[in-house]
Tab-separated table of C-alpha atoms in Angstrom:
chain	number	residue	atom	x	y	z
A	233	MET	CA	6.873	-2.489	35.953
A	234	SER	CA	8.452	-3.536	32.701
A	235	ASP	CA	9.478	-0.877	30.225
A	236	ASN	CA	8.178	-2.993	27.387
A	237	ILE	CA	4.524	-2.451	26.625
A	238	THR	CA	2.139	-3.124	23.793
A	239	ILE	CA	0.037	-0.621	21.925
A	240	THR	CA	-2.411	-1.197	19.087
A	241	ILE	CA	-2.328	0.806	15.864
A	242	ASP	CA	-5.160	0.189	13.414
A	243	GLY	CA	-5.885	-3.167	15.004
A	244	VAL	CA	-2.286	-4.399	14.912
A	245	GLU	CA	-0.403	-4.871	18.175
A	246	ILE	CA	3.067	-3.370	18.189
A	247	PRO	CA	5.730	-3.322	20.898
A	248	ALA	CA	6.716	-0.033	22.523
A	249	LYS	CA	8.889	1.178	25.349
A	250	GLN	CA	7.757	3.417	28.166
A	251	GLY	CA	8.927	6.960	27.493
A	252	GLN	CA	8.655	6.678	23.725
A	253	THR	CA	6.265	8.830	21.763
A	254	ILE	CA	3.640	7.109	19.657
A	255	MET	CA	5.532	8.242	16.557
A	256	GLN	CA	8.791	6.684	17.751
A	257	ALA	CA	7.113	3.383	18.580
A	258	ALA	CA	5.319	3.365	15.230
A	259	ASP	CA	8.546	4.164	13.341
A	260	ASP	CA	10.346	1.290	15.075
A	261	ALA	CA	7.524	-1.064	14.149
A	262	GLY	CA	7.495	0.022	10.485
A	263	VAL	CA	4.212	1.916	10.731
A	264	TYR	CA	4.357	5.333	9.074
A	265	ILE	CA	2.468	8.204	10.634
A	266	PRO	CA	2.534	11.228	8.282
A	267	ARG	CA	4.378	14.247	9.746
A	268	LEU	CA	5.842	17.561	8.746
A	269	CYS	CA	7.288	19.440	11.736
A	270	ALA	CA	8.755	16.311	13.341
A	271	TYR	CA	12.371	15.714	12.352
A	272	ASN	CA	14.832	13.035	13.415
A	273	GLY	CA	17.287	14.396	15.950
A	274	LEU	CA	15.100	17.310	17.039
A	275	GLU	CA	12.754	17.627	19.981
A	276	PRO	CA	9.164	17.281	18.770
A	277	HIS	CA	7.319	20.520	18.204
A	278	GLY	CA	3.714	19.320	17.975
A	279	SER	CA	2.744	22.303	15.868
A	280	CYS	CA	1.797	21.153	12.361
A	281	ARG	CA	-0.744	18.494	13.471
A	282	VAL	CA	-0.163	16.433	10.316
A	283	CYS	CA	0.657	13.495	12.621
A	284	THR	CA	-2.781	13.676	14.209
A	285	ILE	CA	-3.916	10.249	15.356
A	286	LYS	CA	-6.737	9.075	17.579
A	287	ILE	CA	-5.721	7.508	20.865
A	288	ASN	CA	-8.513	5.867	22.818
A	289	GLY	CA	-10.973	7.982	20.826
A	290	ARG	CA	-9.227	11.337	21.299
A	291	PHE	CA	-7.226	13.317	18.762
A	292	GLN	CA	-3.576	13.820	19.683
A	293	ALA	CA	-0.289	14.612	17.942
A	294	ALA	CA	1.666	11.356	17.598
A	295	CYS	CA	5.006	13.205	17.781
A	296	THR	CA	4.415	14.485	21.315
A	297	GLN	CA	1.985	11.972	22.810
A	298	PRO	CA	3.737	9.338	24.939
A	299	VAL	CA	2.805	5.689	24.587
A	300	ALA	CA	0.693	4.115	27.303
A	301	PRO	CA	0.092	0.412	27.975
A	302	GLY	CA	-2.809	-0.915	25.926
A	303	ALA	CA	-3.379	2.334	24.024
A	304	ILE	CA	-5.744	1.845	21.086
A	305	ILE	CA	-4.600	4.072	18.245
A	306	GLU	CA	-6.205	4.904	14.931
A	307	ASN	CA	-3.843	6.048	12.180
A	308	GLU	CA	-4.886	5.169	8.627
A	309	THR	CA	-8.608	5.854	8.778
A	310	ASP	CA	-10.685	7.925	6.366
A	311	GLU	CA	-11.550	10.353	9.131
A	312	ILE	CA	-7.955	10.991	10.163
A	313	ASN	CA	-6.595	11.074	6.640
A	314	ASP	CA	-9.206	13.674	5.736
A	315	ILE	CA	-8.009	15.828	8.637
A	316	ARG	CA	-4.421	15.408	7.465
A	317	LYS	CA	-5.413	16.272	3.908
A	318	SER	CA	-7.191	19.340	5.119
A	319	ILE	CA	-4.086	20.482	7.044
A	320	VAL	CA	-1.805	19.935	4.049
A	321	GLU	CA	-4.284	21.810	1.850
A	322	MET	CA	-4.191	24.722	4.293
A	323	PHE	CA	-0.401	24.826	3.988
A	324	PHE	CA	-0.774	25.081	0.238
A	325	VAL	CA	-3.289	27.943	0.254
A	326	GLU	CA	-1.580	29.886	3.052
A	327	GLY	CA	1.711	30.197	1.167
A	328	ASN	CA	2.703	30.667	-2.451
A	329	HIS	CA	3.697	27.190	-3.584
A	330	PHE	CA	4.635	26.918	-7.246
A	331	CYS	CA	5.846	23.341	-7.601
A	332	MET	CA	6.425	23.641	-11.339
A	333	PHE	CA	9.516	25.788	-10.946
A	334	CYS	CA	10.525	25.037	-7.358
A	335	GLU	CA	13.998	23.557	-7.009
A	336	LYS	CA	12.756	21.371	-4.172
A	337	SER	CA	10.041	19.670	-6.236
A	338	GLY	CA	10.342	15.911	-5.846
A	339	ASN	CA	12.303	16.282	-2.601
A	340	CYS	CA	9.701	18.441	-0.868
A	341	GLU	CA	7.963	16.871	2.114
A	342	LEU	CA	4.877	19.065	1.780
A	343	GLN	CA	4.439	18.043	-1.844
A	344	ALA	CA	5.207	14.412	-0.956
A	345	LEU	CA	2.497	14.445	1.712
A	346	ALA	CA	0.043	15.814	-0.839
A	347	TYR	CA	1.022	13.024	-3.256
A	348	ARG	CA	0.720	10.344	-0.597
A	349	LEU	CA	-2.626	11.654	0.586
A	350	LYS	CA	-3.751	12.000	-3.066
A	351	ILE	CA	-4.709	15.660	-2.978
A	352	PRO	CA	-5.748	16.754	-6.464
A	353	ALA	CA	-6.388	20.383	-5.443
A	354	PRO	CA	-6.898	22.248	-2.165
A	355	ARG	CA	-10.472	22.630	-0.990
A	356	TYR	CA	-9.805	26.093	0.483
A	357	PRO	CA	-9.503	29.428	-1.327
A	358	PHE	CA	-5.947	30.567	-1.975
A	359	LEU	CA	-4.745	33.505	0.131
A	360	TRP	CA	-1.769	34.635	-2.015
A	361	PRO	CA	0.133	36.276	0.830
A	362	ASP	CA	2.827	38.854	0.141
A	363	ARG	CA	6.113	37.249	1.262
A	364	GLN	CA	9.750	38.158	0.820
A	365	VAL	CA	12.793	36.440	-0.681
A	366	ASP	CA	16.239	36.982	0.846
A	367	ALA	CA	19.093	36.013	-1.490
A	368	SER	CA	21.731	38.145	0.233
A	369	HIS	CA	23.733	35.203	1.558
A	370	PRO	CA	26.390	33.945	-0.896
A	371	ASP	CA	25.416	30.260	-0.460
A	372	VAL	CA	21.861	30.171	0.881
A	373	ILE	CA	18.513	31.658	-0.129
A	374	ILE	CA	15.351	32.040	1.936
A	375	ASP	CA	12.062	32.131	0.086
A	376	LYS	CA	9.347	32.853	2.621
A	377	ASN	CA	6.651	32.201	0.016
A	378	ARG	CA	7.272	28.515	0.651
A	379	CYS	CA	7.731	28.580	4.435
A	380	VAL	CA	5.274	26.406	6.367
A	381	LEU	CA	6.372	27.590	9.838
A	382	CYS	CA	7.314	24.068	10.932
A	383	GLY	CA	10.138	25.479	13.058
A	384	ARG	CA	12.607	22.786	12.001
A	385	CYS	CA	15.255	25.358	11.036
A	386	VAL	CA	14.680	27.230	14.287
A	387	ARG	CA	15.228	24.103	16.368
A	388	ALA	CA	18.060	22.719	14.217
A	389	SER	CA	19.977	25.988	14.334
A	390	LYS	CA	19.674	26.122	18.092
A	391	ASP	CA	20.019	22.464	19.041
A	392	LEU	CA	22.208	20.989	16.288
A	393	ASP	CA	24.266	23.931	15.023
A	394	GLY	CA	24.621	25.680	18.378
A	395	LYS	CA	23.542	28.962	16.786
A	396	ASP	CA	20.380	30.987	16.824
A	397	VAL	CA	19.975	32.012	13.216
A	398	PHE	CA	16.219	31.564	12.923
A	399	GLY	CA	13.190	32.465	14.993
A	400	PHE	CA	9.540	33.395	14.642
A	401	VAL	CA	8.004	36.861	14.806
A	402	GLY	CA	4.343	37.899	14.768
A	403	ARG	CA	1.246	36.018	15.840
A	404	GLY	CA	-1.577	34.101	14.198
A	405	PRO	CA	-1.810	34.685	10.458
A	406	ASP	CA	0.996	37.271	10.690
A	407	LYS	CA	3.474	34.814	12.151
A	408	GLN	CA	6.570	34.453	10.021
A	409	LEU	CA	10.117	33.198	9.985
A	410	ALA	CA	12.704	35.764	11.050
A	411	ILE	CA	16.488	35.798	11.146
A	412	ASP	CA	18.999	36.892	13.736
A	413	ALA	CA	19.930	40.108	11.941
A	414	THR	CA	18.208	43.417	11.339
A	415	ALA	CA	17.678	42.843	7.659
A	416	ARG	CA	19.658	40.354	5.658
A	417	LEU	CA	20.550	36.665	5.927
A	418	VAL	CA	24.152	37.466	5.021
A	419	ASP	CA	24.489	39.382	8.300
A	420	THR	CA	23.755	36.250	10.380
A	421	ASP	CA	26.341	33.582	11.201
A	422	LEU	CA	24.552	31.028	9.007
A	423	ASP	CA	26.948	28.693	7.204
A	424	VAL	CA	26.102	26.592	4.171
A	425	ARG	CA	27.043	23.455	6.170
A	426	ASP	CA	24.512	24.190	8.930
A	427	LYS	CA	22.046	21.415	9.637
A	428	ALA	CA	19.296	24.017	9.791
A	429	ILE	CA	19.373	24.250	6.000
A	430	ASP	CA	18.881	20.519	5.455
A	431	ALA	CA	16.121	20.526	8.052
A	432	CYS	CA	13.807	22.610	5.838
A	433	PRO	CA	11.105	20.248	4.518
A	434	VAL	CA	10.111	22.593	1.691
A	435	GLY	CA	11.936	24.891	-0.715
A	436	SER	CA	12.096	27.754	1.742
A	437	ILE	CA	15.741	27.499	2.832
A	438	MET	CA	17.806	26.363	-0.124
A	439	LYS	CA	21.480	25.984	-0.929
A	440	LYS	CA	22.448	27.916	-4.004
A	441	ARG	CA	23.830	26.307	-7.176
A	442	VAL	CA	22.830	22.701	-6.373
A	443	GLY	CA	19.086	22.917	-7.013
A	444	PHE	CA	18.983	20.733	-10.105
A	445	ALA	CA	21.964	18.446	-9.425
A	446	ILE	CA	19.425	15.599	-9.414
A	447	PRO	CA	16.929	16.080	-12.244
A	448	ILE	CA	13.173	16.298	-11.718
A	449	GLY	CA	11.693	12.825	-12.054
A	450	GLN	CA	14.611	11.078	-10.286
A	451	ARG	CA	14.127	12.579	-6.867
A	452	LYS	CA	13.297	11.115	-3.492
A	453	TYR	CA	9.520	11.155	-3.730
A	454	ASP	CA	9.106	10.877	-7.495
A	455	LYS	CA	8.808	7.101	-7.477
A	456	LYS	CA	8.119	6.141	-3.853
A	457	PRO	CA	5.732	7.798	-1.409
A	458	ILE	CA	7.031	9.609	1.646
A	459	GLY	CA	7.176	7.149	4.559
A	460	SER	CA	8.279	4.227	2.359
A	461	ASP	CA	11.610	4.038	4.212
A	462	ILE	CA	9.723	3.415	7.451
A	463	GLU	CA	7.160	1.046	5.945
A	464	ASP	CA	9.901	-0.968	4.208
A	465	LYS	CA	11.084	-2.110	7.654
A	466	ASN	CA	7.978	-4.270	7.733
A	467	LYS	CA	8.729	-6.075	4.482
B	213	MET	CA	-21.475	2.458	-32.616
B	214	ALA	CA	-22.882	5.248	-34.738
B	215	ASN	CA	-20.977	8.494	-34.601
B	216	ASP	CA	-23.703	10.547	-32.981
B	217	GLU	CA	-23.966	8.138	-30.041
B	218	LYS	CA	-20.429	8.739	-28.872
B	219	PRO	CA	-19.977	10.918	-25.808
B	220	LYS	CA	-18.640	14.354	-26.598
B	221	VAL	CA	-15.569	16.006	-25.156
B	222	ALA	CA	-14.852	19.721	-25.183
B	223	THR	CA	-11.606	21.413	-24.178
B	224	ALA	CA	-10.483	24.978	-23.535
B	225	SER	CA	-7.293	26.795	-22.685
B	226	LEU	CA	-7.965	29.778	-20.428
B	227	ALA	CA	-5.051	31.428	-18.584
B	228	GLY	CA	-2.668	28.641	-19.530
B	229	CYS	CA	0.187	28.044	-21.958
B	230	PHE	CA	-1.385	25.256	-24.067
B	231	GLY	CA	1.105	22.865	-22.485
B	232	CYS	CA	-1.731	20.763	-21.089
B	233	HIS	CA	-3.253	20.503	-24.572
B	234	MET	CA	0.157	19.401	-25.834
B	235	SER	CA	0.068	16.766	-23.112
B	236	ILE	CA	-3.344	15.564	-24.360
B	237	LEU	CA	-1.733	15.084	-27.783
B	238	ASP	CA	1.153	13.301	-26.043
B	239	ILE	CA	-1.077	10.241	-25.594
B	240	ASP	CA	0.379	9.479	-29.053
B	241	ASP	CA	-1.289	6.632	-30.956
B	242	ARG	CA	-3.810	6.200	-28.157
B	243	ILE	CA	-5.514	9.224	-29.706
B	244	LEU	CA	-6.862	6.811	-32.343
B	245	LYS	CA	-8.469	4.809	-29.559
B	246	LEU	CA	-9.732	8.020	-27.980
B	247	ILE	CA	-11.548	9.112	-31.128
B	248	GLU	CA	-13.203	5.720	-31.216
B	249	LEU	CA	-14.483	6.442	-27.719
B	250	VAL	CA	-15.438	10.112	-28.105
B	251	ASP	CA	-16.175	12.970	-30.461
B	252	PHE	CA	-14.545	16.306	-29.856
B	253	ASN	CA	-16.847	19.286	-29.712
B	254	LYS	CA	-15.773	22.862	-28.871
B	255	SER	CA	-12.004	22.642	-28.641
B	256	PRO	CA	-8.821	24.215	-30.011
B	257	ILE	CA	-7.936	20.719	-31.253
B	258	ASP	CA	-10.658	20.789	-33.944
B	259	ASP	CA	-11.164	24.579	-33.900
B	260	ILE	CA	-14.900	24.326	-33.163
B	261	LYS	CA	-15.618	27.729	-31.608
B	262	THR	CA	-19.050	27.259	-30.045
B	263	PHE	CA	-20.841	24.347	-28.419
B	264	THR	CA	-22.989	22.465	-30.929
B	265	ALA	CA	-24.156	19.743	-28.544
B	266	ARG	CA	-24.195	18.829	-24.882
B	267	CYS	CA	-20.841	17.357	-23.832
B	268	ALA	CA	-20.108	14.550	-21.417
B	269	VAL	CA	-16.710	15.863	-20.426
B	270	GLY	CA	-15.126	19.304	-20.457
B	271	LEU	CA	-11.389	19.670	-19.926
B	272	ILE	CA	-10.246	23.081	-18.758
B	273	GLU	CA	-6.640	24.140	-18.996
B	274	GLY	CA	-5.664	27.365	-17.218
B	275	GLY	CA	-7.273	29.436	-14.501
B	276	CYS	CA	-9.223	32.674	-14.900
B	277	CYS	CA	-7.221	35.857	-15.368
B	278	ASN	CA	-9.821	37.934	-17.256
B	279	GLU	CA	-13.549	38.286	-17.823
B	280	GLU	CA	-13.437	36.282	-21.043
B	281	ASN	CA	-11.951	33.312	-19.141
B	282	VAL	CA	-14.806	33.523	-16.642
B	283	HIS	CA	-17.424	33.704	-19.399
B	284	ASN	CA	-15.825	30.780	-21.220
B	285	LEU	CA	-15.616	28.702	-18.058
B	286	GLN	CA	-19.265	29.381	-17.238
B	287	GLU	CA	-20.212	28.293	-20.795
B	288	PHE	CA	-18.329	25.044	-20.218
B	289	ARG	CA	-20.092	24.490	-16.909
B	290	LYS	CA	-23.458	24.976	-18.612
B	291	ASN	CA	-22.660	22.639	-21.512
B	292	CYS	CA	-20.684	19.832	-19.876
B	293	ASP	CA	-21.871	17.079	-17.540
B	294	ILE	CA	-18.445	16.615	-15.988
B	295	LEU	CA	-15.975	19.461	-15.790
B	296	ILE	CA	-12.307	18.712	-15.168
B	297	SER	CA	-9.569	21.139	-14.189
B	298	LEU	CA	-6.528	20.040	-16.161
B	299	GLY	CA	-3.118	21.094	-14.887
B	300	ASP	CA	-1.697	23.321	-12.184
B	301	CYS	CA	-3.026	26.615	-13.615
B	302	ALA	CA	-6.601	25.317	-13.584
B	303	THR	CA	-6.268	23.611	-10.211
B	304	MET	CA	-4.044	26.086	-8.341
B	305	GLY	CA	-3.618	29.211	-10.491
B	306	GLY	CA	-0.135	28.257	-11.658
B	307	ILE	CA	2.412	30.610	-13.204
B	308	PRO	CA	-0.151	33.340	-14.100
B	309	ALA	CA	-1.070	33.496	-10.391
B	310	MET	CA	2.412	34.767	-9.604
B	311	ARG	CA	0.921	38.216	-10.127
B	312	ASN	CA	-1.553	37.662	-7.311
B	313	ASN	CA	0.393	39.426	-4.597
B	314	ILE	CA	1.254	42.374	-6.837
B	315	PRO	CA	-1.409	45.057	-7.382
B	316	LEU	CA	-2.829	44.905	-10.932
B	317	GLN	CA	-1.809	48.488	-11.742
B	318	GLU	CA	1.791	47.675	-10.829
B	319	CYS	CA	1.710	44.660	-13.170
B	320	LEU	CA	0.418	46.809	-16.048
B	321	ASP	CA	2.957	49.549	-15.341
B	322	GLU	CA	5.759	46.986	-15.382
B	323	ALA	CA	4.520	45.396	-18.596
B	324	TYR	CA	3.795	48.595	-20.557
B	325	LEU	CA	5.777	51.435	-18.945
B	326	ASN	CA	8.604	50.519	-16.585
B	327	GLY	CA	9.889	47.094	-17.670
B	328	PRO	CA	13.548	47.047	-18.739
B	329	THR	CA	12.733	46.021	-22.326
B	330	VAL	CA	9.612	48.158	-22.832
B	331	HIS	CA	9.520	50.453	-25.863
B	332	ASN	CA	6.299	52.418	-25.589
B	333	PRO	CA	6.838	56.092	-26.540
B	334	SER	CA	3.097	56.872	-26.336
B	335	GLY	CA	3.018	55.640	-22.732
B	336	ILE	CA	-0.414	54.101	-23.350
B	337	ILE	CA	-1.541	51.040	-21.404
B	338	PRO	CA	-3.895	49.073	-23.716
B	339	SER	CA	-7.511	49.481	-22.666
B	340	ASP	CA	-9.478	48.855	-25.860
B	341	PRO	CA	-13.045	47.605	-25.241
B	342	GLU	CA	-12.152	44.644	-27.499
B	343	LEU	CA	-9.660	43.450	-24.895
B	344	PRO	CA	-11.059	41.355	-22.057
B	345	LEU	CA	-10.826	43.152	-18.715
B	346	LEU	CA	-8.256	41.673	-16.390
B	347	LEU	CA	-9.439	40.328	-13.049
B	348	ASN	CA	-7.876	41.623	-9.838
B	349	LYS	CA	-6.283	38.203	-9.337
B	350	VAL	CA	-5.881	34.941	-11.217
B	351	TYR	CA	-8.323	32.333	-9.906
B	352	PRO	CA	-8.186	28.550	-10.106
B	353	CYS	CA	-11.291	27.238	-11.873
B	354	HIS	CA	-12.919	25.765	-8.768
B	355	GLU	CA	-13.010	29.239	-7.215
B	356	VAL	CA	-15.234	30.363	-10.138
B	357	VAL	CA	-17.503	27.387	-10.968
B	358	LYS	CA	-18.108	23.915	-9.599
B	359	ILE	CA	-15.364	21.562	-10.805
B	360	ASP	CA	-15.918	17.802	-10.642
B	361	TYR	CA	-12.362	16.469	-10.973
B	362	HIS	CA	-8.888	17.915	-10.727
B	363	ILE	CA	-5.813	16.642	-12.580
B	364	PRO	CA	-2.726	18.430	-11.247
B	365	GLY	CA	0.619	18.627	-13.038
B	366	CYS	CA	2.588	21.084	-15.115
B	367	PRO	CA	1.562	19.592	-17.396
B	368	PRO	CA	-0.207	16.411	-16.225
B	369	SER	CA	1.462	13.503	-17.998
B	370	ALA	CA	-0.253	11.974	-20.997
B	371	ASP	CA	-0.631	8.761	-18.971
B	372	THR	CA	-2.477	10.633	-16.227
B	373	ILE	CA	-4.857	12.231	-18.730
B	374	TRP	CA	-5.393	8.922	-20.491
B	375	GLU	CA	-6.076	6.949	-17.289
B	376	MET	CA	-8.508	9.617	-16.125
B	377	LEU	CA	-10.411	9.891	-19.423
B	378	VAL	CA	-10.679	6.153	-19.954
B	379	ALA	CA	-11.893	5.611	-16.392
B	380	LEU	CA	-14.526	8.321	-16.838
B	381	LEU	CA	-15.687	7.178	-20.253
B	382	THR	CA	-15.914	3.524	-19.277
B	383	GLY	CA	-17.560	4.203	-15.924
B	384	LYS	CA	-14.690	2.851	-13.828
B	385	LYS	CA	-13.559	4.162	-10.465
B	386	ILE	CA	-10.819	6.759	-10.781
B	387	ASP	CA	-7.839	5.711	-8.705
B	388	LEU	CA	-4.617	7.146	-10.073
B	389	PRO	CA	-1.516	5.174	-9.050
B	390	TYR	CA	1.329	6.918	-7.199
B	391	GLY	CA	3.443	8.741	-9.716
B	392	LEU	CA	0.529	10.004	-11.786
B	393	ILE	CA	-0.456	12.687	-9.285
B	394	LYS	CA	2.306	15.254	-9.767
B	395	TYR	CA	2.504	18.981	-9.208
B	396	ASP	CA	5.575	19.529	-11.389
């Protein structure tokens, strides 16, 4: 059997290879599927569900679901986009996200998803959780108010940096990001050059002293929506 | 068109910084076009303190941090056909909501007793009946009354406000282009 197959996304046939995920095949074909916990170079996590698509009528995560010959996939439909919106809105109300003074604003993937999905305000009540900031490290700060539990730092630290700086503790609504030290980030072997820091999609893990090197208004998602780099392949 | 036929717009600044009102004024010379389209009713812009007529559009800056904000917001809901949350404080709580995971008493103690720059020999925390009672938390407007439209931004750009108002007043579909929905 040939490795080359064809799948259909929103009525358009695209080529795919056996063993690819739907997200990989879509990326190669210049079709953007919104995502948050998926990150190039890391094993997919399948946890945020922002990349929810419908395959043959069933909801699946595009980052973990393998392609199958003749799969009929829905991506940009009102139904699915409303689910994605609702997930992004939950991220906003479950943390403390203050874009107006966040150093990551304009480069933040959570904010960029909200812009792309045109979310004017979350539909859910805000929870205002009590979260901690750890600025003990000389070069890096963790602000858990902004953490969305995507696990990208956890995976990047383990798989790309060969360390184990980050992990999760707690369950359900109490789940939170933890570090490999009893108390402070400075006591871990985190280095400012670690890929785990760049992997953070939001302003939760930030390098110190470079926050405003690029001014607000000239940042990655200020002019072009998130996913444009993938969609531009089609132009 | 005679003056009294124009739709009326009211505005208020609740728990906000007046930055969103500054942004309304930032529409610059388009404000001349705006006053051809509308009359302003209750608003800090013309200093009309109470509603004198039913309004087509109410613009609310700021969320609710005290009972007066809630009362004011409810008045707007009663008197306006369309109520719009203007800016991040109204839509998401904004900067004032930073107190939301700190108990209210701790906030007052910090402000009036323990803060590093506090000079308050009497040790009194203001509690005059004239002062509006603080709420336990700061609430975005849509958690208090029904809000019809939200314009995020800190502040929303003048272009965003203009596009939104003109679309509403001329009965067009509101579809803000990318770059006009901003949270910063």
